[in-house]
Tab-separated table of C-alpha atoms and ligand atoms in Angstrom:
chain	number	residue	atom	x	y	z
K	168	VAL	CA	2.689	-18.176	-18.420
K	169	ASP	CA	4.348	-20.745	-16.625
K	170	PHE	CA	1.492	-22.138	-13.386
K	171	ASP	CA	4.101	-24.233	-11.627
K	172	ASP	CA	6.031	-21.436	-9.200
K	173	THR	CA	9.825	-21.371	-9.771
K	174	PRO	CA	12.384	-22.509	-6.751
K	175	GLU	CA	11.991	-18.738	-5.403
K	176	ASP	CA	8.463	-18.793	-5.038
K	177	ALA	CA	7.735	-22.218	-3.833
K	178	ALA	CA	9.792	-21.241	-0.928
K	179	PHE	CA	7.950	-18.218	-0.530
K	180	ARG	CA	5.417	-20.058	-0.582
K	181	ALA	CA	6.195	-21.940	2.071
K	182	GLU	CA	7.604	-19.330	4.137
K	183	TRP	CA	4.528	-17.475	3.909
K	184	ARG	CA	2.131	-20.621	4.455
K	185	ALA	CA	3.714	-21.497	7.497
K	186	TRP	CA	3.548	-17.926	9.078
K	187	LEU	CA	0.163	-17.824	8.564
K	188	ALA	CA	-0.828	-21.317	9.844
K	189	ALA	CA	1.471	-20.160	12.706
K	190	ASN	CA	-1.045	-16.962	12.858
K	191	ALA	CA	-4.253	-16.943	11.845
K	192	THR	CA	-7.152	-18.899	12.001
K	193	PRO	CA	-8.050	-20.763	8.365
K	194	VAL	CA	-12.167	-20.207	7.938
K	195	PRO	CA	-13.904	-22.998	8.973
K	196	GLU	CA	-14.926	-25.749	6.991
K	197	GLY	CA	-17.814	-24.900	5.092
K	198	SER	CA	-17.949	-21.235	5.989
K	199	PHE	CA	-17.118	-17.772	3.522
K	200	ARG	CA	-14.055	-15.638	3.775
K	201	GLY	CA	-14.837	-12.514	5.681
K	202	GLY	CA	-13.645	-10.294	2.483
K	203	LEU	CA	-16.269	-11.291	0.362
K	204	VAL	CA	-19.187	-11.340	2.574
K	205	ALA	CA	-18.208	-8.427	5.554
K	206	PRO	CA	-17.209	-5.296	3.122
K	207	GLY	CA	-14.688	-3.495	5.475
K	208	GLY	CA	-14.899	-0.671	7.698
K	209	ASN	CA	-18.182	-0.892	9.430
K	210	ASP	CA	-17.307	-0.677	12.863
K	211	ALA	CA	-15.052	0.748	15.621
K	212	GLU	CA	-14.157	-3.183	16.278
K	213	VAL	CA	-13.246	-4.619	12.507
K	214	VAL	CA	-11.484	-1.230	12.717
K	215	ALA	CA	-9.738	-2.208	15.763
K	216	GLN	CA	-9.011	-5.942	14.750
K	217	ALA	CA	-7.743	-4.429	11.041
K	218	LYS	CA	-5.049	-2.716	12.913
K	219	ASP	CA	-3.872	-5.020	15.010
K	220	TRP	CA	-3.578	-7.494	12.295
K	221	GLN	CA	-1.393	-4.898	9.657
K	222	ARG	CA	0.598	-4.334	12.879
K	223	ARG	CA	1.522	-7.916	13.445
K	224	LEU	CA	2.111	-8.676	9.918
K	225	ALA	CA	4.495	-5.339	9.260
K	226	ALA	CA	6.679	-6.724	12.237
K	227	ALA	CA	7.258	-9.946	10.770
K	228	GLY	CA	7.741	-8.516	7.054
K	229	TRP	CA	4.928	-8.934	5.384
K	230	GLY	CA	2.940	-5.588	5.991
K	231	ALA	CA	3.665	-4.294	2.294
K	232	ILE	CA	5.250	-7.340	0.575
K	233	SER	CA	5.695	-5.599	-2.516
K	234	TRP	CA	7.248	-2.086	-1.800
K	235	PRO	CA	10.622	-1.951	-2.027
K	236	ARG	CA	13.449	-3.094	1.019
K	237	GLU	CA	14.099	0.780	1.485
K	238	HIS	CA	10.861	1.282	3.026
K	239	GLY	CA	10.107	-1.575	5.066
K	240	GLY	CA	8.896	-3.965	2.226
K	241	ARG	CA	10.172	-7.778	0.770
K	242	ALA	CA	10.269	-6.181	-3.263
K	243	ALA	CA	8.436	-9.524	-3.969
K	244	THR	CA	7.395	-10.027	-7.137
K	245	PRO	CA	4.275	-9.636	-8.850
K	246	MET	CA	3.920	-13.513	-9.072
K	247	GLN	CA	4.928	-13.630	-5.056
K	248	ALA	CA	2.052	-10.935	-4.605
K	249	TYR	CA	-0.589	-13.910	-6.057
K	250	ILE	CA	0.673	-16.191	-4.509
K	251	TYR	CA	0.172	-14.133	-1.184
K	252	ALA	CA	-2.921	-13.442	-2.146
K	253	ASP	CA	-3.484	-17.125	-3.027
K	254	GLU	CA	-2.779	-18.376	0.819
K	255	LEU	CA	-4.369	-15.819	2.418
K	256	ALA	CA	-7.768	-16.558	0.928
K	257	ALA	CA	-8.012	-19.674	3.290
K	258	TYR	CA	-7.726	-17.614	6.302
K	259	ALA	CA	-10.166	-15.759	8.554
K	260	VAL	CA	-8.578	-12.402	8.028
K	261	PRO	CA	-9.604	-8.771	9.286
K	262	ALA	CA	-11.661	-6.889	6.598
K	263	ASP	CA	-9.263	-5.138	4.705
K	264	LEU	CA	-8.774	-1.854	5.462
K	265	TYR	CA	-5.333	-0.791	3.473
K	266	SER	CA	-5.168	-1.698	0.618
K	267	ILE	CA	-5.952	1.736	-0.241
K	268	GLY	CA	-3.022	2.972	1.779
K	269	LEU	CA	-0.874	0.141	0.967
K	270	GLY	CA	-1.761	-1.188	-2.766
K	271	MET	CA	-2.697	1.938	-4.411
K	272	ILE	CA	-1.612	4.772	-2.398
K	273	GLY	CA	2.075	3.837	-0.980
K	274	PRO	CA	3.461	3.334	-4.056
K	275	THR	CA	2.353	6.531	-5.963
K	276	LEU	CA	3.945	8.155	-3.153
K	277	MET	CA	7.163	6.294	-3.818
K	278	ALA	CA	6.120	7.680	-7.542
K	279	TRP	CA	6.065	10.907	-7.608
K	280	GLY	CA	6.108	11.676	-3.325
K	281	SER	CA	9.514	14.062	-2.022
K	282	GLU	CA	11.592	12.547	-0.127
K	283	GLN	CA	10.274	14.308	3.062
K	284	GLN	CA	6.739	12.879	2.184
K	285	LYS	CA	7.865	9.693	2.008
K	286	GLN	CA	9.896	9.390	5.321
K	287	THR	CA	6.566	10.713	6.285
K	288	TYR	CA	3.791	8.538	5.506
K	289	LEU	CA	5.232	5.722	4.701
K	290	PRO	CA	6.169	3.709	7.659
K	291	ALA	CA	3.032	4.970	9.440
K	292	MET	CA	1.303	3.607	6.733
K	293	LEU	CA	3.155	-0.154	6.467
K	294	ASP	CA	2.791	-0.829	10.196
K	295	GLY	CA	-1.222	0.274	10.147
K	296	SER	CA	-0.677	3.072	12.719
K	297	GLU	CA	-2.569	5.331	10.291
K	298	ILE	CA	-5.472	4.341	7.760
K	299	TRP	CA	-5.391	6.180	4.430
K	300	CYS	CA	-8.218	7.110	1.976
K	301	GLN	CA	-8.432	7.804	-1.307
K	302	LEU	CA	-10.507	11.312	-2.057
K	303	TRP	CA	-11.183	11.825	-5.813
K	304	SER	CA	-15.128	11.224	-6.831
K	305	GLU	CA	-17.526	13.956	-6.432
K	306	PRO	CA	-21.446	14.362	-6.922
K	307	GLY	CA	-20.476	15.443	-10.675
K	308	ALA	CA	-17.095	13.120	-11.295
K	309	GLY	CA	-16.632	10.001	-10.601
K	310	SER	CA	-15.849	7.943	-14.257
K	311	ASP	CA	-15.218	11.095	-15.705
K	312	ILE	CA	-12.758	12.271	-13.002
K	313	ALA	CA	-11.297	14.890	-14.724
K	314	SER	CA	-14.766	17.224	-14.290
K	315	LEU	CA	-13.488	17.844	-10.734
K	316	THR	CA	-14.430	20.740	-9.684
K	317	THR	CA	-13.020	21.014	-5.743
K	318	ARG	CA	-10.635	23.563	-6.043
K	319	ALA	CA	-7.190	24.766	-4.478
K	320	GLU	CA	-5.887	28.010	-4.634
K	321	TYR	CA	-2.722	28.930	-3.586
K	322	ASP	CA	-2.444	31.532	-0.374
K	323	GLU	CA	0.643	33.149	0.382
K	324	GLN	CA	0.633	34.654	3.488
K	325	ARG	CA	-0.662	31.175	4.750
K	326	ASP	CA	2.363	29.449	2.837
K	327	GLY	CA	-0.698	26.874	1.858
K	328	TRP	CA	-3.297	26.109	-0.999
K	329	VAL	CA	-6.899	26.090	0.067
K	330	VAL	CA	-9.197	23.978	-0.627
K	331	ASN	CA	-12.949	24.089	-1.743
K	332	GLY	CA	-15.372	21.281	-2.453
K	333	GLN	CA	-17.287	18.568	-1.624
K	334	LYS	CA	-16.078	14.886	-2.483
K	335	VAL	CA	-18.541	11.297	-1.970
K	336	TRP	CA	-18.454	7.609	-1.312
K	337	THR	CA	-14.845	7.723	0.102
K	338	SER	CA	-13.817	4.677	1.336
K	339	GLY	CA	-13.057	4.824	4.713
K	340	ALA	CA	-12.753	8.232	5.078
K	341	GLN	CA	-14.677	8.193	8.345
K	342	TRP	CA	-10.873	6.100	9.722
K	343	SER	CA	-8.344	7.783	8.214
K	344	HIS	CA	-5.668	10.068	9.165
K	345	TRP	CA	-4.868	10.977	5.218
K	346	GLY	CA	-6.672	11.215	1.655
K	347	LEU	CA	-4.650	11.592	-1.055
K	348	ALA	CA	-6.872	14.380	-3.081
K	349	ILE	CA	-6.804	15.049	-6.805
K	350	VAL	CA	-8.550	19.028	-6.870
K	351	ARG	CA	-8.523	21.856	-9.764
K	352	THR	CA	-5.291	24.544	-9.541
K	353	ASP	CA	-6.133	26.371	-12.279
K	354	PRO	CA	-9.006	26.336	-13.677
K	355	ALA	CA	-8.096	28.137	-17.005
K	356	ALA	CA	-6.001	25.206	-17.843
K	357	GLU	CA	-7.061	22.551	-20.341
K	358	ARG	CA	-8.908	20.284	-17.574
K	359	HIS	CA	-6.594	17.171	-17.189
K	360	ARG	CA	-3.834	19.634	-17.395
K	361	GLY	CA	-5.489	21.871	-14.190
K	362	LEU	CA	-5.403	19.085	-11.946
K	363	SER	CA	-3.046	18.747	-8.873
K	364	ALA	CA	-2.028	15.783	-6.699
K	365	PHE	CA	-2.402	16.864	-2.627
K	366	VAL	CA	-1.909	14.967	0.635
K	367	ILE	CA	-4.943	16.005	3.076
K	368	ASP	CA	-4.994	15.454	6.859
K	369	MET	CA	-8.284	14.111	7.485
K	370	HIS	CA	-8.772	15.910	10.829
K	371	ALA	CA	-7.243	19.684	10.265
K	372	PRO	CA	-9.897	22.954	10.423
K	373	GLY	CA	-12.720	22.113	7.431
K	374	VAL	CA	-13.005	18.272	6.937
K	375	ASP	CA	-16.139	17.058	7.701
K	376	VAL	CA	-16.830	13.493	6.827
K	377	ARG	CA	-20.193	12.075	7.203
K	378	PRO	CA	-21.196	8.465	6.466
K	379	LEU	CA	-23.086	6.598	4.153
K	380	ARG	CA	-25.496	4.562	5.017
K	381	GLU	CA	-25.389	1.883	2.019
K	382	MET	CA	-28.121	-0.996	1.538
K	383	SER	CA	-25.944	-3.651	2.846
K	384	GLY	CA	-26.510	-2.054	6.160
K	385	GLY	CA	-23.174	-0.932	7.045
K	386	SER	CA	-21.093	2.449	6.029
K	387	THR	CA	-18.211	2.283	4.220
K	388	PHE	CA	-17.981	5.289	2.613
K	389	ASN	CA	-18.210	8.747	2.602
K	390	GLU	CA	-19.791	11.982	1.601
K	391	VAL	CA	-16.546	14.692	2.633
K	392	PHE	CA	-16.622	18.499	3.196
K	393	LEU	CA	-13.785	20.514	2.344
K	394	THR	CA	-14.921	24.020	3.596
K	395	ASP	CA	-11.834	26.008	3.515
K	396	VAL	CA	-9.046	23.863	4.503
K	397	THR	CA	-4.903	24.931	4.677
K	398	VAL	CA	-2.820	22.284	2.813
K	399	PRO	CA	0.370	23.035	3.339
K	400	ALA	CA	2.764	23.824	0.328
K	401	ALA	CA	5.017	20.810	1.574
K	402	SER	CA	1.591	18.413	0.882
K	403	LEU	CA	1.429	18.619	-3.132
K	404	VAL	CA	2.687	15.322	-4.761
K	405	GLY	CA	3.866	15.302	-7.713
K	406	PRO	CA	3.944	19.312	-9.775
K	407	ALA	CA	1.332	21.778	-9.994
K	408	GLY	CA	-0.855	20.876	-12.831
K	409	GLU	CA	0.151	16.897	-12.885
K	410	GLY	CA	-2.175	15.640	-10.803
K	411	TRP	CA	-3.909	13.732	-13.370
K	412	THR	CA	-0.084	11.854	-14.001
K	413	VAL	CA	-0.331	11.053	-10.942
K	414	ALA	CA	-4.096	9.868	-10.246
K	415	LEU	CA	-3.056	7.582	-13.328
K	416	THR	CA	-0.378	5.796	-11.485
K	417	THR	CA	-2.915	5.060	-8.738
K	418	MET	CA	-5.286	3.673	-10.862
K	419	ALA	CA	-3.557	1.632	-12.271
K	420	HIS	CA	-2.219	0.071	-9.271
K	421	GLU	CA	-5.786	0.018	-8.093
K	422	ARG	CA	-6.777	-2.070	-10.147
K	423	LEU	CA	-4.545	-5.162	-9.795
K	424	THR	CA	-5.676	-4.505	-5.645
K	425	ALA	CA	-8.970	-5.027	-6.896
K	426	GLY	CA	-8.275	-8.498	-8.290
K	427	LEU	CA	-5.749	-9.787	-6.292
K	428	MET	CA	-8.133	-8.847	-3.115
K	429	GLY	CA	-10.651	-10.332	-5.154
K	430	LEU	CA	-8.704	-13.608	-5.074
K	431	ALA	CA	-7.980	-13.319	-1.735
K	432	SER	CA	-11.628	-12.612	-0.894
K	433	MET	CA	-12.818	-16.002	-2.327
K	434	LYS	CA	-12.529	-19.461	-2.705
K	435	THR	CA	-15.140	-21.933	-4.800
K	436	GLY	CA	-15.018	-24.666	-2.575
K	437	PRO	CA	-17.548	-23.861	-0.018
K	438	LEU	CA	-20.070	-22.302	-2.667
K	439	VAL	CA	-20.104	-26.497	-3.949
K	440	ASP	CA	-20.303	-27.362	-0.635
K	441	LEU	CA	-23.680	-24.939	-0.302
K	442	ALA	CA	-24.896	-26.710	-3.779
K	443	ARG	CA	-24.020	-30.485	-2.588
K	444	SER	CA	-25.557	-28.932	1.265
K	445	THR	CA	-28.791	-27.739	0.325
K	446	ALA	CA	-31.846	-28.867	-1.220
K	447	ARG	CA	-34.189	-28.233	-4.119
K	448	ASN	CA	-37.003	-29.848	-5.126
K	449	GLY	CA	-36.069	-33.048	-2.101
K	450	ARG	CA	-33.054	-33.390	-4.158
K	451	PRO	CA	-29.115	-31.853	-3.687
K	452	ALA	CA	-28.759	-28.570	-5.111
K	453	ILE	CA	-26.271	-29.462	-7.350
K	454	GLU	CA	-28.292	-31.858	-9.206
K	455	ASP	CA	-30.808	-29.356	-10.211
K	456	ARG	CA	-30.030	-28.446	-13.798
K	457	VAL	CA	-29.778	-24.665	-13.996
K	458	LEU	CA	-28.135	-24.376	-10.501
K	459	ARG	CA	-25.437	-27.329	-10.921
K	460	SER	CA	-24.701	-24.806	-14.182
K	461	ARG	CA	-24.962	-21.677	-12.498
K	462	VAL	CA	-21.963	-23.327	-9.773
K	463	ILE	CA	-19.761	-24.865	-13.096
K	464	ASP	CA	-19.958	-21.137	-14.441
K	465	VAL	CA	-18.773	-19.689	-11.020
K	466	VAL	CA	-16.355	-21.724	-10.886
K	467	ILE	CA	-14.818	-21.641	-14.767
K	468	ARG	CA	-15.386	-17.864	-13.934
K	469	HIS	CA	-13.088	-17.963	-11.168
K	470	ARG	CA	-10.548	-20.020	-13.412
K	471	VAL	CA	-10.441	-17.164	-15.482
K	472	LEU	CA	-9.572	-14.539	-12.984
K	473	GLU	CA	-6.906	-16.856	-11.139
K	474	LEU	CA	-6.116	-17.298	-14.766
K	475	THR	CA	-6.061	-13.273	-15.768
K	476	ILE	CA	-3.891	-12.349	-12.844
K	477	LEU	CA	-1.068	-14.674	-13.580
K	478	ARG	CA	-0.813	-13.390	-16.985
K	479	THR	CA	-1.112	-9.522	-15.749
K	480	VAL	CA	1.759	-10.275	-13.125
K	481	SER	CA	3.558	-12.003	-15.853
K	482	ALA	CA	3.484	-8.490	-17.966
K	483	ILE	CA	4.424	-6.381	-14.955
K	484	ALA	CA	7.022	-8.788	-14.183
K	485	ARG	CA	8.387	-7.631	-17.750
K	486	SER	CA	7.575	-4.195	-17.721
K	487	GLY	CA	7.722	-2.925	-14.303
K	488	VAL	CA	4.005	-1.305	-13.834
K	489	PRO	CA	0.451	-2.187	-14.567
K	490	GLY	CA	-0.917	-1.102	-17.336
K	491	PRO	CA	-4.102	-1.106	-18.940
K	492	GLU	CA	-4.421	-4.760	-18.913
K	493	SER	CA	-5.628	-5.005	-15.336
K	494	SER	CA	-8.754	-3.384	-16.863
K	495	THR	CA	-9.315	-6.883	-17.751
K	496	LEU	CA	-8.297	-8.060	-14.080
K	497	LYS	CA	-10.870	-5.608	-12.842
K	498	LEU	CA	-13.437	-6.938	-15.009
K	499	ALA	CA	-13.126	-10.646	-14.377
K	500	TRP	CA	-13.212	-10.133	-10.355
K	501	SER	CA	-16.629	-8.137	-10.942
K	502	HIS	CA	-18.554	-10.032	-12.643
K	503	VAL	CA	-17.398	-13.350	-11.034
K	504	GLY	CA	-17.979	-11.687	-7.204
K	505	SER	CA	-21.172	-11.035	-7.837
K	506	ARG	CA	-21.991	-13.690	-9.668
K	507	TYR	CA	-21.014	-15.649	-6.971
K	508	ALA	CA	-22.655	-13.575	-3.923
K	509	GLU	CA	-26.200	-13.961	-6.111
K	510	LEU	CA	-25.295	-17.861	-6.949
K	511	ALA	CA	-24.670	-18.342	-2.469
K	512	LEU	CA	-27.663	-16.709	-2.096
K	513	ASP	CA	-30.353	-17.974	-4.321
K	514	LEU	CA	-28.817	-21.846	-2.533
K	515	LEU	CA	-29.920	-21.050	0.715
K	516	GLY	CA	-33.330	-20.296	-0.521
K	517	ALA	CA	-35.739	-18.310	1.075
K	518	ALA	CA	-33.574	-17.872	4.134
K	519	GLY	CA	-30.675	-16.101	2.634
K	520	ALA	CA	-32.932	-12.952	2.890
K	521	LEU	CA	-32.156	-13.460	6.659
K	522	GLY	CA	-29.701	-10.912	8.503
K	523	GLY	CA	-28.612	-11.505	12.286
K	524	SER	CA	-26.439	-13.963	14.240
K	525	SER	CA	-29.122	-16.599	13.609
K	526	ALA	CA	-29.605	-16.588	9.936
K	527	PRO	CA	-27.233	-18.592	7.777
K	528	PHE	CA	-23.607	-17.883	8.113
K	529	GLY	CA	-24.810	-15.332	10.514
K	530	GLY	CA	-26.799	-13.411	7.437
K	531	GLN	CA	-23.057	-12.889	5.825
K	532	LEU	CA	-24.283	-13.981	2.291
K	533	ALA	CA	-26.862	-11.446	2.248
K	534	THR	CA	-25.000	-8.665	3.162
K	535	ALA	CA	-22.299	-9.629	0.207
K	536	TYR	CA	-24.719	-10.206	-2.195
K	537	SER	CA	-26.534	-6.815	-1.242
K	538	PHE	CA	-23.321	-5.377	-1.504
K	539	ALA	CA	-22.282	-6.621	-4.555
K	540	PRO	CA	-23.726	-4.370	-6.916
K	541	SER	CA	-20.657	-2.159	-5.857
K	542	PHE	CA	-18.218	-4.415	-7.464
K	543	HIS	CA	-19.070	-2.914	-11.209
K	544	ILE	CA	-18.741	0.216	-9.864
K	545	GLY	CA	-15.799	0.730	-7.332
K	546	GLY	CA	-12.884	1.395	-8.998
K	547	GLY	CA	-13.587	2.264	-12.121
K	548	THR	CA	-17.103	0.559	-13.547
K	549	ASP	CA	-17.137	-2.311	-15.834
K	550	GLU	CA	-18.517	0.198	-18.755
K	551	VAL	CA	-15.073	2.195	-18.346
K	552	GLN	CA	-12.698	-0.799	-17.932
K	553	ARG	CA	-14.330	-2.137	-21.106
K	554	ASN	CA	-13.590	1.258	-22.940
K	555	VAL	CA	-9.990	1.339	-21.681
K	556	ILE	CA	-9.468	-2.821	-22.866
K	557	GLY	CA	-11.069	-1.833	-26.165
K	558	GLU	CA	-9.443	1.254	-26.770
K	559	LYS	CA	-5.525	0.955	-25.078
K	560	VAL	CA	-4.998	-3.353	-25.088
K	561	LEU	CA	-7.540	-3.952	-28.186
K	562	GLY	CA	-6.238	-0.954	-30.466
K	563	LEU	CA	-9.967	-0.050	-31.287
K	564	PRO	CA	-11.405	3.905	-32.137
K	565	ARG	CA	-11.923	5.707	-29.182
K	566	GLU	CA	-14.755	6.165	-27.516
K	567	PRO	CA	-16.473	9.443	-27.636
K	568	ARG	CA	-15.274	11.674	-25.366
K	569	PRO	CA	-17.253	14.795	-22.817
K	570	LEU	CA	-15.680	18.056	-24.862
K	571	GLY	CA	-13.268	20.172	-22.567
R	837	FAD	C1	-17.501	0.317	-3.003
R	837	FAD	C2	-17.478	1.621	-3.674
R	837	FAD	C3	-16.135	2.388	-3.249
R	837	FAD	C4	-15.855	3.707	-4.023
R	837	FAD	N1	-14.580	3.740	-3.224
R	837	FAD	C5	-14.095	5.359	-3.513
R	837	FAD	C6	-12.967	5.848	-3.071
R	837	FAD	O1	-12.509	5.399	-2.516
R	837	FAD	N2	-12.443	6.277	-3.193
R	837	FAD	C7	-13.637	7.556	-4.227
R	837	FAD	O2	-12.419	8.971	-4.515
R	837	FAD	N3	-14.075	7.097	-4.777
R	837	FAD	C8	-14.639	5.851	-4.575
R	837	FAD	N4	-15.920	5.193	-5.005
R	837	FAD	C9	-16.364	5.578	-6.144
R	837	FAD	C10	-16.323	5.326	-7.715
R	837	FAD	O3	-14.805	5.152	-8.227
R	837	FAD	C11	-16.957	6.000	-8.649
R	837	FAD	O4	-19.120	5.501	-8.431
R	837	FAD	C12	-17.310	5.319	-9.979
R	837	FAD	O5	-15.670	5.849	-10.551
R	837	FAD	C13	-18.114	5.590	-10.917
R	837	FAD	O6	-18.438	7.060	-10.931
R	837	FAD	P1	-20.397	7.943	-10.432
R	837	FAD	O7	-20.312	6.663	-9.890
R	837	FAD	O8	-19.704	9.029	-10.458
R	837	FAD	O9	-20.797	7.180	-12.063
R	837	FAD	P2	-20.753	7.617	-13.438
R	837	FAD	O10	-19.309	8.111	-14.228
R	837	FAD	O11	-22.072	8.980	-13.380
R	837	FAD	O12	-21.175	6.020	-13.974
R	837	FAD	C14	-22.787	6.456	-14.617
R	837	FAD	C15	-23.308	5.098	-15.655
R	837	FAD	O13	-22.625	5.123	-16.682
R	837	FAD	C16	-21.540	5.038	-17.367
R	837	FAD	N5	-20.659	5.371	-17.827
R	837	FAD	C17	-19.748	6.542	-17.155
R	837	FAD	N6	-18.995	6.787	-18.132
R	837	FAD	C18	-18.665	6.064	-19.645
R	837	FAD	C19	-18.198	6.210	-20.520
R	837	FAD	N7	-17.057	6.950	-21.068
R	837	FAD	N8	-18.497	4.851	-21.796
R	837	FAD	C20	-19.138	4.152	-20.958
R	837	FAD	N9	-20.318	4.269	-20.048
R	837	FAD	C21	-20.055	5.288	-19.250
R	837	FAD	C22	-20.900	3.945	-16.053
R	837	FAD	O14	-20.205	2.546	-15.964
R	837	FAD	C23	-22.341	3.875	-14.830
R	837	FAD	O15	-23.152	3.322	-15.495
R	837	FAD	C24	-15.973	4.062	-4.634
R	837	FAD	C25	-17.459	3.348	-5.930
R	837	FAD	C26	-18.027	2.334	-4.888
R	837	FAD	C27	-19.270	1.448	-5.235
């Protein structure tokens, strides 16, 4: 891996940095960036800010830099996607509502969608006017997504599919116009073969979205009940029965997106500053041996995350698509993210548990702390990432699988 920017990458960085300096507000000195501390999608105000930010990004050509030019992107290299996230970390931009659409579902539609689907959905995804969600997990199917039971049956009279079932943990569903769903279309087929991918209109009759309350106080994800929802035949993404292969495309992008978003959401400088400015036993906390070694641990892990991203983007530059190595990235990010939030709260001591605007950092670190356990679950749990790394990267023997 070459760590220095090439002349093209340096020019890209300079252009992006200049645009940010002219259009975004830097994270205030001694403060934490919103991405780590305030998970997005909580209220209408956050959504409105995020929409406006995405609209401005898209208008200036920064809306989805990795997308090909024909779809309004910049055809940025994976290294430039890293640079983009690296520079963004210094700015207090609105919470991210678009990473599922732009980072995961957009690339999936480009790989598997019909021409009509690409023309219909990608422009409004890019300019932020339409938000997307990922309708995969169910009460009985998360890590083992192929065990899902939501059904779609073809109905000739309606010239469409009729979908019935329940999804859960659907991030941003309450704000979404569209969802990419994986459902079972052939119950008789081997379980990975009986799945298909569909675009679901989140405002169609029979779609009932119920926000869930998280322990961090927000409602970023939802239950989604699907009752006799008619889905036009043209909303099938990829061939019927190939939903699993479509899902693998989304998953590979998901892990990369999570890592890059993680990078964009935190810098370790504010944590070190906090350790210098808070006291432990009458002395700066940074002088406490245990706390200092925890600060060092987070700083090293963060550096390892950056290097892991660089390694992953180098691999993608060669292969063209994110591979199973993205799992190392997701795993590295979940650990640095949760240790960072835990340490920040510990440094604040009892005051860290306070919420509300008069609490230290507006109570954001308490929110981050209570949201952090989800880093190890969303986008595939740590254990599942370790399985992928063991089997697909290191070539170790397969873990036992459920029957079917
Ligand atoms: C913040 C957040 C956002 C999310 N957003 C979305 C979304 O937008 N759309 C969506 O569809 N889903 C979403 N999810 C759901 C997420 O994908 C699932 O929670 C995740 O895949 C785990 O599934 P599960 O919760 O059913 O747990 P389970 O799969 O039941 O796992 C339970 C435990 O068993 C372990 N385990 C399971 N299988 C194995 C195995 N083979 N080997 C070793 N250990 C194993 C797991 O690691 C875990 O510890 C989100 C989750 C979170 C936390």
